[in-house]
Coordinates of C-alpha atoms and ligand atoms in Angstrom, one line a residue:
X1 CA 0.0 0.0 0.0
X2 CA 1.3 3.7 -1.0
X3 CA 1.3 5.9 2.3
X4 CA -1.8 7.1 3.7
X5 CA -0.7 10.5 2.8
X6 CA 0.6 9.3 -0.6
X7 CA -3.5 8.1 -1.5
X8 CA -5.1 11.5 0.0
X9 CA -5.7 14.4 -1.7
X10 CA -3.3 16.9 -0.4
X11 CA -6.2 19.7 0.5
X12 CA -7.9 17.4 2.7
X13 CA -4.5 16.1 3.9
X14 CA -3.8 19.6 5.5
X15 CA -7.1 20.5 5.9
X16 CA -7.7 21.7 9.2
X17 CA -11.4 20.6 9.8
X18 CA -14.5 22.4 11.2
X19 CA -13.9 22.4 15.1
X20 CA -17.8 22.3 16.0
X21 CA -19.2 23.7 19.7
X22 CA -20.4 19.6 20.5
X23 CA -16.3 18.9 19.9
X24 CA -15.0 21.7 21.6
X25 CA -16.8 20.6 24.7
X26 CA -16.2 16.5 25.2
X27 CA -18.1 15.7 28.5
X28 CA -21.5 14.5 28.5
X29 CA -22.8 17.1 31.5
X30 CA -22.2 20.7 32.4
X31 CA -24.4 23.1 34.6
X32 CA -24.6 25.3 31.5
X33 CA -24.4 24.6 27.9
X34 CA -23.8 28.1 26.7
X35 CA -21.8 27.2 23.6
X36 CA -23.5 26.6 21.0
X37 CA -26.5 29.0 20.0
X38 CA -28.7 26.7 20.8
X39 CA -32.5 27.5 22.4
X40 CA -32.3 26.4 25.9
X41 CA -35.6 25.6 25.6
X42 CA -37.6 22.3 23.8
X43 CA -35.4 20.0 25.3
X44 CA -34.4 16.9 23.8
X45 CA -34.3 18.5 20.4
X46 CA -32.8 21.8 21.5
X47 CA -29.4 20.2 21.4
X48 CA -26.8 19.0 18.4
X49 CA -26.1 15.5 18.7
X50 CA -23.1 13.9 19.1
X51 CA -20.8 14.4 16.5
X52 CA -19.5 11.6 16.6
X53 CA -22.1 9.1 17.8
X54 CA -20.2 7.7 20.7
X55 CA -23.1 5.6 22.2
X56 CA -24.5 4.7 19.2
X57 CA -20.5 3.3 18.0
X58 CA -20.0 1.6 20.9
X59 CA -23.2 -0.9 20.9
X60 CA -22.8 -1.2 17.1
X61 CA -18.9 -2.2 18.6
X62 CA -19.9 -4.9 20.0
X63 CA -22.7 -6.2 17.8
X64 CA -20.0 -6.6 15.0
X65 CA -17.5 -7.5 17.0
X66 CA -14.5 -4.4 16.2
X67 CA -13.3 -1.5 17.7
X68 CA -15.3 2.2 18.1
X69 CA -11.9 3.9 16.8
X70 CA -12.4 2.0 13.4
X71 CA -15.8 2.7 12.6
X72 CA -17.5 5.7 10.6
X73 CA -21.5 6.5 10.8
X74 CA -23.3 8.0 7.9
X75 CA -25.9 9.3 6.5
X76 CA -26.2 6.0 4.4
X77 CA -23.7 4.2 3.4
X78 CA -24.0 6.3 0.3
X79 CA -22.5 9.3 2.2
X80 CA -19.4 6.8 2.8
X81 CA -19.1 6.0 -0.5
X82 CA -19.1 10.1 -1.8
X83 CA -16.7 10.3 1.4
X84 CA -14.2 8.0 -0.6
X85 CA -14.1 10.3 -3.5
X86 CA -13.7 13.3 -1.8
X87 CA -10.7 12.3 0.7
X88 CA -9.2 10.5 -1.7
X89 CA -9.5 11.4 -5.5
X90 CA -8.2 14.3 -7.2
X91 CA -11.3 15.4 -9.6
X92 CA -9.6 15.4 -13.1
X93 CA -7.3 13.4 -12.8
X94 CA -7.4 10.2 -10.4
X95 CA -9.2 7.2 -11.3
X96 CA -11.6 4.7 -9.3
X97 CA -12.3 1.2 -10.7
X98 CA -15.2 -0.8 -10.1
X99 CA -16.8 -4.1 -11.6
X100 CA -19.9 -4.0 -13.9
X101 CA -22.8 -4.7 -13.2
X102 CA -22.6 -3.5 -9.7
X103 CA -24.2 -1.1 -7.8
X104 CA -24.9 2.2 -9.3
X105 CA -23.9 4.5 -6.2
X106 CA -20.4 3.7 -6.9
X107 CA -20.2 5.5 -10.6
X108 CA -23.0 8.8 -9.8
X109 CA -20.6 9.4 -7.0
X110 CA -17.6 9.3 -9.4
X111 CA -19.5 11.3 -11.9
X112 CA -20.5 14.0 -9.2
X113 CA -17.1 14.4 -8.2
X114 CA -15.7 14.8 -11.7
X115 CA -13.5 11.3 -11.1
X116 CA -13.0 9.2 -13.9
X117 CA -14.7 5.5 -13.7
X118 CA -13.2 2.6 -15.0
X119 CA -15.5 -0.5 -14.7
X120 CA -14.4 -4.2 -15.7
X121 CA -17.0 -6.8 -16.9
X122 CA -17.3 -9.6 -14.4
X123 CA -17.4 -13.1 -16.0
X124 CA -20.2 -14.6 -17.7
X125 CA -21.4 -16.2 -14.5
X126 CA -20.7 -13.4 -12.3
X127 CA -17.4 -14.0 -10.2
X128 CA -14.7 -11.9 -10.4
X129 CA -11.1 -12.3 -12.1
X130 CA -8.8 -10.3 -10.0
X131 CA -6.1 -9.8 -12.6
X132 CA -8.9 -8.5 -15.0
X133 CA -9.6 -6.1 -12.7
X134 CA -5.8 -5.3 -11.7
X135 CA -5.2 -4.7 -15.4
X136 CA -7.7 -1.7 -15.3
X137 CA -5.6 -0.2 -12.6
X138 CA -3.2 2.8 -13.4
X139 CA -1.2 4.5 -11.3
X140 CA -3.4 7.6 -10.5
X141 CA -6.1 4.7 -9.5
X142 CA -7.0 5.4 -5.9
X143 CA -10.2 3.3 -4.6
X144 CA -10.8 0.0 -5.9
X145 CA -14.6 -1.1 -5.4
X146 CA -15.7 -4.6 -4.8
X147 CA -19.8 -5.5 -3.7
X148 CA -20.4 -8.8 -2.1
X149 CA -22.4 -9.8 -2.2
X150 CA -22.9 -8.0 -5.6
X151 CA -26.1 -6.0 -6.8
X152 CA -27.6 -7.0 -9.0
X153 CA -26.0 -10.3 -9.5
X154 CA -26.5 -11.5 -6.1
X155 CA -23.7 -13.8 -5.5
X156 CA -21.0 -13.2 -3.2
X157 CA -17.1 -12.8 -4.8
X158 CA -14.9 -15.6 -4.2
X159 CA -12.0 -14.9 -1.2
X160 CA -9.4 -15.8 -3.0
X161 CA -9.7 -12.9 -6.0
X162 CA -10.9 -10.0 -3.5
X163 CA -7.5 -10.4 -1.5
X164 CA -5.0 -10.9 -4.4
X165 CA -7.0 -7.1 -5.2
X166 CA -6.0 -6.3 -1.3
X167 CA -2.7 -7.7 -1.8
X168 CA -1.6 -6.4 -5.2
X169 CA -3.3 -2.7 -5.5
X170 CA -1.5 -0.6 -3.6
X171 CA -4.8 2.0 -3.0
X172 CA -7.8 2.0 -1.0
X173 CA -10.0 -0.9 -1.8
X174 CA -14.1 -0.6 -0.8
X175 CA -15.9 -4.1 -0.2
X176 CA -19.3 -3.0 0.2
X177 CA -20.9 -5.3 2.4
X178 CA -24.5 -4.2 2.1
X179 CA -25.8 -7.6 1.5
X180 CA -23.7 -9.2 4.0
X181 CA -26.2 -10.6 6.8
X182 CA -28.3 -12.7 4.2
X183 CA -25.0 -14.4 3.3
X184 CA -22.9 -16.9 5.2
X185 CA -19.7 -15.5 4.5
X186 CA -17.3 -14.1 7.3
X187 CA -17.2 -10.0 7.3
X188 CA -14.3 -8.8 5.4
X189 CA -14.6 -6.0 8.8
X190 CA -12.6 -8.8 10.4
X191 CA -9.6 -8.5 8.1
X192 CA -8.7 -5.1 9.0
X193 CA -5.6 -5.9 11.0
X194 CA -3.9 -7.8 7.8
X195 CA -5.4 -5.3 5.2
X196 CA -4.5 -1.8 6.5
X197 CA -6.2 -0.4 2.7
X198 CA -9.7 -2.2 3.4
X199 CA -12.9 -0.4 3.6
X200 CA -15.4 -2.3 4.6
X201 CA -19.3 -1.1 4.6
X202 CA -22.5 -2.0 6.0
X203 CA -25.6 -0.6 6.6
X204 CA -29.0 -0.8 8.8
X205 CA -31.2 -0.6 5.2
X206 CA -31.2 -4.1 4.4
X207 CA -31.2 -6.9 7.1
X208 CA -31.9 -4.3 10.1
X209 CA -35.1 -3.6 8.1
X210 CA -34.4 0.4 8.5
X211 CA -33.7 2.1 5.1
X212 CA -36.0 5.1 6.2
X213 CA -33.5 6.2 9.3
X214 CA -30.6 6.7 6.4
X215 CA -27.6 4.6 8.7
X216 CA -25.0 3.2 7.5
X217 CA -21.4 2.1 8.6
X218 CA -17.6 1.9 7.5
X219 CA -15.4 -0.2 9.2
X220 CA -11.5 0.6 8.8
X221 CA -8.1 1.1 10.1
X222 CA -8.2 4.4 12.9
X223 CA -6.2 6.3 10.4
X224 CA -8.9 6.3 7.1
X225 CA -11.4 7.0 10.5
X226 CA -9.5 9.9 10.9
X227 CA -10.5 11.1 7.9
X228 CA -13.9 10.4 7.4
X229 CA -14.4 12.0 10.1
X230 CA -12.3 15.4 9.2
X231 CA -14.6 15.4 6.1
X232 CA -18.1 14.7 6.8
X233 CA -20.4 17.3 8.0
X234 CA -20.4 17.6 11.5
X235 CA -23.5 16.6 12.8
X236 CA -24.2 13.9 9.5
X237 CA -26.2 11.6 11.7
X238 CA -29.1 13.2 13.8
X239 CA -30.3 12.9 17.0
X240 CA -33.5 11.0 15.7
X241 CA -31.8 8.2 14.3
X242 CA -29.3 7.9 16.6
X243 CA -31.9 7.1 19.0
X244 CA -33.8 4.8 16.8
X245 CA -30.9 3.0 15.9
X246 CA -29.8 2.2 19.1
X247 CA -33.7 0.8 19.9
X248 CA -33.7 -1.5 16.7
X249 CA -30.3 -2.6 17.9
X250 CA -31.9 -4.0 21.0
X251 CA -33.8 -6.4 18.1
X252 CA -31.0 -8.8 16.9
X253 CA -33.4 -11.6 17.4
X254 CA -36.3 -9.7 15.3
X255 CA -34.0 -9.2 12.6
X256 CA -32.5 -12.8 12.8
X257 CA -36.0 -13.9 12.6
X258 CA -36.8 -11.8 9.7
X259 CA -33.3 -13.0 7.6
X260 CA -34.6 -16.3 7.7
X261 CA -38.2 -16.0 6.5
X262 CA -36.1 -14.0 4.1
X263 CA -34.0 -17.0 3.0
X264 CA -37.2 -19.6 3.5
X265 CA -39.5 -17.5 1.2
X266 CA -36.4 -16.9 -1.3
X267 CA -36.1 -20.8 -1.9
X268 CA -39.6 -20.9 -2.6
X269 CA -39.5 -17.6 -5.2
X270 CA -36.9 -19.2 -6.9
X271 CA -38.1 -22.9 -7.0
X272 CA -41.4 -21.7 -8.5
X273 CA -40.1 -19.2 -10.9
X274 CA -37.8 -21.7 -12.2
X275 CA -41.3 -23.9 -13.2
X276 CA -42.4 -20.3 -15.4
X277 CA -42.2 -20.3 -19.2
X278 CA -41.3 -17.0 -19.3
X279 CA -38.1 -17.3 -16.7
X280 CA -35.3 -19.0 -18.7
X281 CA -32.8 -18.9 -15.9
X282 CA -32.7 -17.6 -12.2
X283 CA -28.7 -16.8 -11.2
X284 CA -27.9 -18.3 -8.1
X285 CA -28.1 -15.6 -5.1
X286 CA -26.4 -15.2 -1.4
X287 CA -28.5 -11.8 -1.0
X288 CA -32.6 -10.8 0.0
X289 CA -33.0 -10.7 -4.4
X290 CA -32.3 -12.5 -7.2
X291 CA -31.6 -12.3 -10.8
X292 CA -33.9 -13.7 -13.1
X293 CA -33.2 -14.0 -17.3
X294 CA -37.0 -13.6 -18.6
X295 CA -37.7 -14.2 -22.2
X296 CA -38.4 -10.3 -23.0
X297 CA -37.7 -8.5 -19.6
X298 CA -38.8 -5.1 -20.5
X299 CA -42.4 -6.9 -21.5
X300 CA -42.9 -8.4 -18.5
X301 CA -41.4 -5.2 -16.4
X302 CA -44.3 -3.7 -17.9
X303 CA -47.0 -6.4 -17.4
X304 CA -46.1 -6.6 -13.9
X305 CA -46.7 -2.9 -13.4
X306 CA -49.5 -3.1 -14.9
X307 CA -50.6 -5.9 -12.7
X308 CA -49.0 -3.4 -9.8
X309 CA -46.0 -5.3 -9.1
X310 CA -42.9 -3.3 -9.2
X311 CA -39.6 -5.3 -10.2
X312 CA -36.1 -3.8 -11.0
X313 CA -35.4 -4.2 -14.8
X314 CA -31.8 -4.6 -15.3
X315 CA -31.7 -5.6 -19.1
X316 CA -29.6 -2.6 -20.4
X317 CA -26.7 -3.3 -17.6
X318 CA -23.8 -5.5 -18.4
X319 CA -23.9 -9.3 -18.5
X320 CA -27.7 -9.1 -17.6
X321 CA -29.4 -9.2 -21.2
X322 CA -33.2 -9.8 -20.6
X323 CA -33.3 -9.6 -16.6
X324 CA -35.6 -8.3 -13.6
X325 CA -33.8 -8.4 -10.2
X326 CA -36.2 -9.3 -7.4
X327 CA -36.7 -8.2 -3.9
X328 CA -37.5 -10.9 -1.8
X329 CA -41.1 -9.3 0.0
X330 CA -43.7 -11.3 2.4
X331 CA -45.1 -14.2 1.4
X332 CA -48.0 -12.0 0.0
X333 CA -46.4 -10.1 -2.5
X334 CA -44.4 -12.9 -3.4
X335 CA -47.4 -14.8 -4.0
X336 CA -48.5 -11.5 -5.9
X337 CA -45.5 -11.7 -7.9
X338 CA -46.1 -15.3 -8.7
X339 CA -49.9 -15.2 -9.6
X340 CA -49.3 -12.4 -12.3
X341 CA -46.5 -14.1 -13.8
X342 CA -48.4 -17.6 -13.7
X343 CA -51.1 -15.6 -15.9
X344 CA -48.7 -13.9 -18.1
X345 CA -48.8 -15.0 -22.1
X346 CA -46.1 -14.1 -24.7
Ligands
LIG401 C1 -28.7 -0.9 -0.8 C2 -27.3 -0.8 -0.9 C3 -26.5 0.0 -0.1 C4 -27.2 0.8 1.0 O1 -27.1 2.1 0.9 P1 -27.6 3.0 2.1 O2 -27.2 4.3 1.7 O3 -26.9 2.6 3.4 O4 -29.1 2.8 2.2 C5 -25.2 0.0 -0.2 N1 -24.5 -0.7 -1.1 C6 -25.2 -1.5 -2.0 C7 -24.5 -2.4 -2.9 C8 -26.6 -1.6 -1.9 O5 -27.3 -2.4 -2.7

């Protein structure tokens, strides 16, 4: 790996950041918070939150098993991935690579920050060929990004190609992890220690059942913390979903519960959609959705709106000529799914 301060861009490297009243002031309790401009009144919504989520980082922690000092909060993981960008990429001129199809976030943030995307075809079945990727790589390439597992394909990327990409690229490399709790696959968050350029992210949208409350996490070495946290708006995660996040975190056994009606109804999906004439081929999935080749997927995108079932049509993305990727709902609207496509005719 190149030095930290080798990879950043050297305005945020010196950048001195915005020393907010909530940081100034560390303690919890004082007779008199004078400091900030805030109304003393309307109490608890008066105040800032914590700028840096302490309580909130230290049950989240424990639940996944790392260090506070090595994990960011965001307003999404989205607001992570933008974070990359703009700590490390120098608009005009430094590069990010990515594999295609993947997840979308990855090149609008790219685009937004006038950084040039390079993306590298997956193969025919999905998995990843490291030195494919590698050979995208150039030297003003700063973030590598990886998903497992991967949107829309579904399937997680094999162990052995993600870490010759941490061994052999000598920038930041991003496994976004979104998808992770459906899958049984051991966190890349645990690797952090013997990969000092791993990002690893996460989020509460997915398996925590909270996509409305806009969390989501980054797990990596204090240092790239550091940073996050110099960039990032001070007070990017508020007060109300702090506090909602740490109730849901109470649920682990809801949302353990939920993951496997999840996985129980996703067999099903799958087993029956593999009986439709107008499904040619379902991909295999580790993920809450799956991929599924339809004989004219734009067609029968349309029929099932029509029929007010809403699918994601992926036919125009790489490698996924004539599919819909599908959410795995309750067993209602799979059935809803199900009985519409059972009636559908060429
Ligand atoms: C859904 C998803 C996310 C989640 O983004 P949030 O901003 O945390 O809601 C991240 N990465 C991938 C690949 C996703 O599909």
């Amino acid at each position: 790996m190149k030095s930290l301060e080798q990879l950043v861009r050297p305005n945020i490297w010196s950048l001195s950041p915005y020393r907010c009243a909530r940081n100034e002031y560390e303690g919890k309790d004082a007779r008199a918070f004078l400091d900030a401009n805030e109304n003393p009144f309307n109490r608890p919504l008066n105040r800032y939150p914590d700028p840096l989520q302490r309580d909130l980082k230290e049950v989240i922690a424990q639940i996944k098993d790392v260090d506070p000092q090595n994990i960011f909060l965001g307003n999404g993981s989205d607001e992570a991935i933008d974070l990359c960008y703009r700590i490390f990429c120098i608009p005009g001129k430094d590069n990010a690579v990515s594999i295609a199809p993947s997840y979308g976030m990855y090149k609008v943030c790219a685009d937004i920050n006038n950084v040039e995307f390079r993306s590298v075809e997956l193969e025919e079945d999905f998995s990843l060929n490291a030195e494919n990727l590698l050979r995208a790589v150039s030297g003003t390439t700063k973030l590598i990004f990886l998903c497992t597992p991967n949107n829309p394909s579904g399937n997680c990327l094999a162990d052995e190609e993600i870490e010759k990409i941490l061994t052999n690229f000598d920038g930041i490399v991003i496994v976004d992890e979104a998808y992770n709790d459906f899958a049984f696959h051991e966190s890349y968050r645990h690797k952090l220690d013997v990969f000092p350029n791993l990002i690893v992210l996460n989020t509460m949208s997915k398996a925590w059942g909270c996509a409305a409350i806009r969390l989501g996490m980054a797990f990596a070495s204090k240092p790239i913390i550091d940073l996050f946290n110099k960039v990032k708006y001070p007070y990017n995660v508020n007060l109300l979903t702090q506090e909602k996040a740490l109730d849901m975190l109470k649920r682990a056994s809801d949302v353990e519960r939920w993951v496997n009606m999840i996985l129980s109804e996703r067999e099903t999906l799958m087993d029956a959609f593999n009986y439709l004439p107008c499904c040619e081929k379902v991909y295999p999935t580790d993920a809450n959705f799956f991929l599924a080749k339809m004989t004219d997927a734009t067609k029968i995108y349309d029929y099932l709106v029509n029929c007010s079932v809403i699918t994601r049509l992926r036919s125009n993305q790489p490698l996924c000529r004539n599919c819909i990727r599908i959410t795995i709902g309750t067993p209602e609207e799979n059935n809803a799914i199900l009985a519409a496509l059972r009636k559908y005719k060429d």
